[in-house]
PDB file of C-alpha atoms in Angstrom:
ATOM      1  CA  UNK A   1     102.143 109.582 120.013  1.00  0.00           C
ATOM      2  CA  UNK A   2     101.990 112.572 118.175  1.00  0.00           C
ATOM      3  CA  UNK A   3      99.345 115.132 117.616  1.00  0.00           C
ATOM      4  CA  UNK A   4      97.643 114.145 114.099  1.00  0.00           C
ATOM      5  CA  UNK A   5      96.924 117.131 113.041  1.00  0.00           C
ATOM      6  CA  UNK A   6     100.091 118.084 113.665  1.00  0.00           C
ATOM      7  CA  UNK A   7     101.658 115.668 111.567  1.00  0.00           C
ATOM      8  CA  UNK A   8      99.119 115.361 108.885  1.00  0.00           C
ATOM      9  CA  UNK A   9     100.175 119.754 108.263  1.00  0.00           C
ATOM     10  CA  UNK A  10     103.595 118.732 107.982  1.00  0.00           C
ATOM     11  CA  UNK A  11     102.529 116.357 105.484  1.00  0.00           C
ATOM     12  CA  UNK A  12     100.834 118.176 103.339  1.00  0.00           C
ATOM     13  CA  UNK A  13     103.080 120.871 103.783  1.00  0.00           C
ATOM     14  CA  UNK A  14     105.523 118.736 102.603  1.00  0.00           C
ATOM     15  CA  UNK A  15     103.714 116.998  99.657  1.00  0.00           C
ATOM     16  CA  UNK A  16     102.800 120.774  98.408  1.00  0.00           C
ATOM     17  CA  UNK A  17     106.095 121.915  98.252  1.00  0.00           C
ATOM     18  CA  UNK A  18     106.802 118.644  96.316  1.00  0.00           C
ATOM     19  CA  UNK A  19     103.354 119.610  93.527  1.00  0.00           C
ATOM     20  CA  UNK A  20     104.709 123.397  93.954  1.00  0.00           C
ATOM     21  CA  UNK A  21     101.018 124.139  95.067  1.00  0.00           C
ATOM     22  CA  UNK A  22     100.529 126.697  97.882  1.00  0.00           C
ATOM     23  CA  UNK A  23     101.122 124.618 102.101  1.00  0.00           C
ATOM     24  CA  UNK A  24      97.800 125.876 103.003  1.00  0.00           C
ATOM     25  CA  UNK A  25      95.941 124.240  99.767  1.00  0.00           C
ATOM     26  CA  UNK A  26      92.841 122.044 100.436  1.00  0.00           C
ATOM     27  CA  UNK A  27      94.021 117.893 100.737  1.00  0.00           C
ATOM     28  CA  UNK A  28      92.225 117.420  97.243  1.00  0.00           C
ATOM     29  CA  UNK A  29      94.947 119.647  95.807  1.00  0.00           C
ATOM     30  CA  UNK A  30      97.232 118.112  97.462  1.00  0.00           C
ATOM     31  CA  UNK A  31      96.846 114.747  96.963  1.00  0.00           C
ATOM     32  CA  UNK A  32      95.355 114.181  93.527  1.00  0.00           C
ATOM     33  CA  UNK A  33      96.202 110.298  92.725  1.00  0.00           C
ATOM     34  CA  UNK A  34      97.103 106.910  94.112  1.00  0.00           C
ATOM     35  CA  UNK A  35     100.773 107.718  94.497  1.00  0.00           C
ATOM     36  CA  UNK A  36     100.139 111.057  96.477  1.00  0.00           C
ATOM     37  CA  UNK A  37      97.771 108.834  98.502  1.00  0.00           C
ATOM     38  CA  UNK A  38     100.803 106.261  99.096  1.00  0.00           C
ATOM     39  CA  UNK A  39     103.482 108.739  99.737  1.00  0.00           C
ATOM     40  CA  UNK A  40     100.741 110.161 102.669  1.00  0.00           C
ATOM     41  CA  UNK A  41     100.242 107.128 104.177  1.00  0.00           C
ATOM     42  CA  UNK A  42     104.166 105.916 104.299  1.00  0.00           C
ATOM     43  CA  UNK A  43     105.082 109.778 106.202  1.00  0.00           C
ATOM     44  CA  UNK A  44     102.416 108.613 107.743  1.00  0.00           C
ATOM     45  CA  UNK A  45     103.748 105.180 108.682  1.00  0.00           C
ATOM     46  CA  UNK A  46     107.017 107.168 109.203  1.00  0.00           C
ATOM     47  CA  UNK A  47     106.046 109.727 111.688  1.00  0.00           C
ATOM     48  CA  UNK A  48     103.722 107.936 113.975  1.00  0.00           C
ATOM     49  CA  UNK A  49     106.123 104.844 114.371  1.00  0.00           C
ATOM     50  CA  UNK A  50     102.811 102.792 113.255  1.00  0.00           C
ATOM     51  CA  UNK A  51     102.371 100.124 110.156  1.00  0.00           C
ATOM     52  CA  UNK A  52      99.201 100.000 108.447  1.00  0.00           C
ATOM     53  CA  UNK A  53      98.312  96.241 107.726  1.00  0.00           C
ATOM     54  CA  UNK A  54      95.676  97.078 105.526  1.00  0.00           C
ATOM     55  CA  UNK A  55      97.029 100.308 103.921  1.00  0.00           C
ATOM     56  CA  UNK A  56      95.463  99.023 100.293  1.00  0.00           C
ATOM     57  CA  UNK A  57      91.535  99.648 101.611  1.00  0.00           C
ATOM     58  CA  UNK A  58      92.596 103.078 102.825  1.00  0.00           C
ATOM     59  CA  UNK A  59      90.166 106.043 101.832  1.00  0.00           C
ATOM     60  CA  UNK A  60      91.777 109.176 103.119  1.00  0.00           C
ATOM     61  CA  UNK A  61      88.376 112.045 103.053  1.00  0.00           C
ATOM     62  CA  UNK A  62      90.249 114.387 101.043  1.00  0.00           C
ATOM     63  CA  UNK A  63      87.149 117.048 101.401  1.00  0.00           C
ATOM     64  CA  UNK A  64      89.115 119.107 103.743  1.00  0.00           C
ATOM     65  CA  UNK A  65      91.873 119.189 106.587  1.00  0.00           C
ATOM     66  CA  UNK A  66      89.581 118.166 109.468  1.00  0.00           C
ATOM     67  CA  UNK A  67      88.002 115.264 107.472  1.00  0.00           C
ATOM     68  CA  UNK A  68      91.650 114.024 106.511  1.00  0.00           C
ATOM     69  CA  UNK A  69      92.702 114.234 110.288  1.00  0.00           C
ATOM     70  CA  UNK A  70      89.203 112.271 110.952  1.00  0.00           C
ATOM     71  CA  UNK A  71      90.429 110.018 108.657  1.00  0.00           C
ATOM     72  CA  UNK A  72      93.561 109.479 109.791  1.00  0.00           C
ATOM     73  CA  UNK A  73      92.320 108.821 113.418  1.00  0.00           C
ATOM     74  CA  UNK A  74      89.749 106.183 112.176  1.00  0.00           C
ATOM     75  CA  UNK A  75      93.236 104.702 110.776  1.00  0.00           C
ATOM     76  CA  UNK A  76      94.746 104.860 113.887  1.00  0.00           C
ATOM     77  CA  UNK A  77      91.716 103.683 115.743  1.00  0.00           C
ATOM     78  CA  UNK A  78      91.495 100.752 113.461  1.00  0.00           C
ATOM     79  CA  UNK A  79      94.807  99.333 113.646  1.00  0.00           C
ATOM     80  CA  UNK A  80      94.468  99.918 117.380  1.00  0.00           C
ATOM     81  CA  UNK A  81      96.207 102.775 118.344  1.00  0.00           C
TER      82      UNK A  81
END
């Protein structure tokens, strides 16, 4: 599997570019509704070769970087990866 960290930077990176706010912005800045939410979790879905069965209870902790990778590993952890 990849490194989530890794992947969740290219993310963002990629979702910043699409907002035209700066790569390095904080997640919050980022990802500011339900569709930037749903767009992270399918690159998501993409990129780790994973499927989220219940991707409508997801809460990504947008507070910072390392909170959304902690999030993303709970994710991970809970569909049993």
């Amino acid at each position: 599997m990849q490194d989530v960290k890794a992947v969740v930077d290219e993310l963002l990176s990629q979702l910043a570019t699409a907002k035209e706010v700066p790569a390095d912005a904080e997640p919050a800045e980022i990802i500011t509704d339900s569709l930037g939410q749903m767009r992270f979790l399918v690159g998501l879905e993409e990129r780790l070769d994973v499927l989220f069965d219940d991707a409508d209870q997801v809460a990504f902790d947008l507070g910072s970087r390392e909170a959304l990778v902690h999030s993303v590993e709970k994710l991970l952890a809970g569909a049993g990866l």
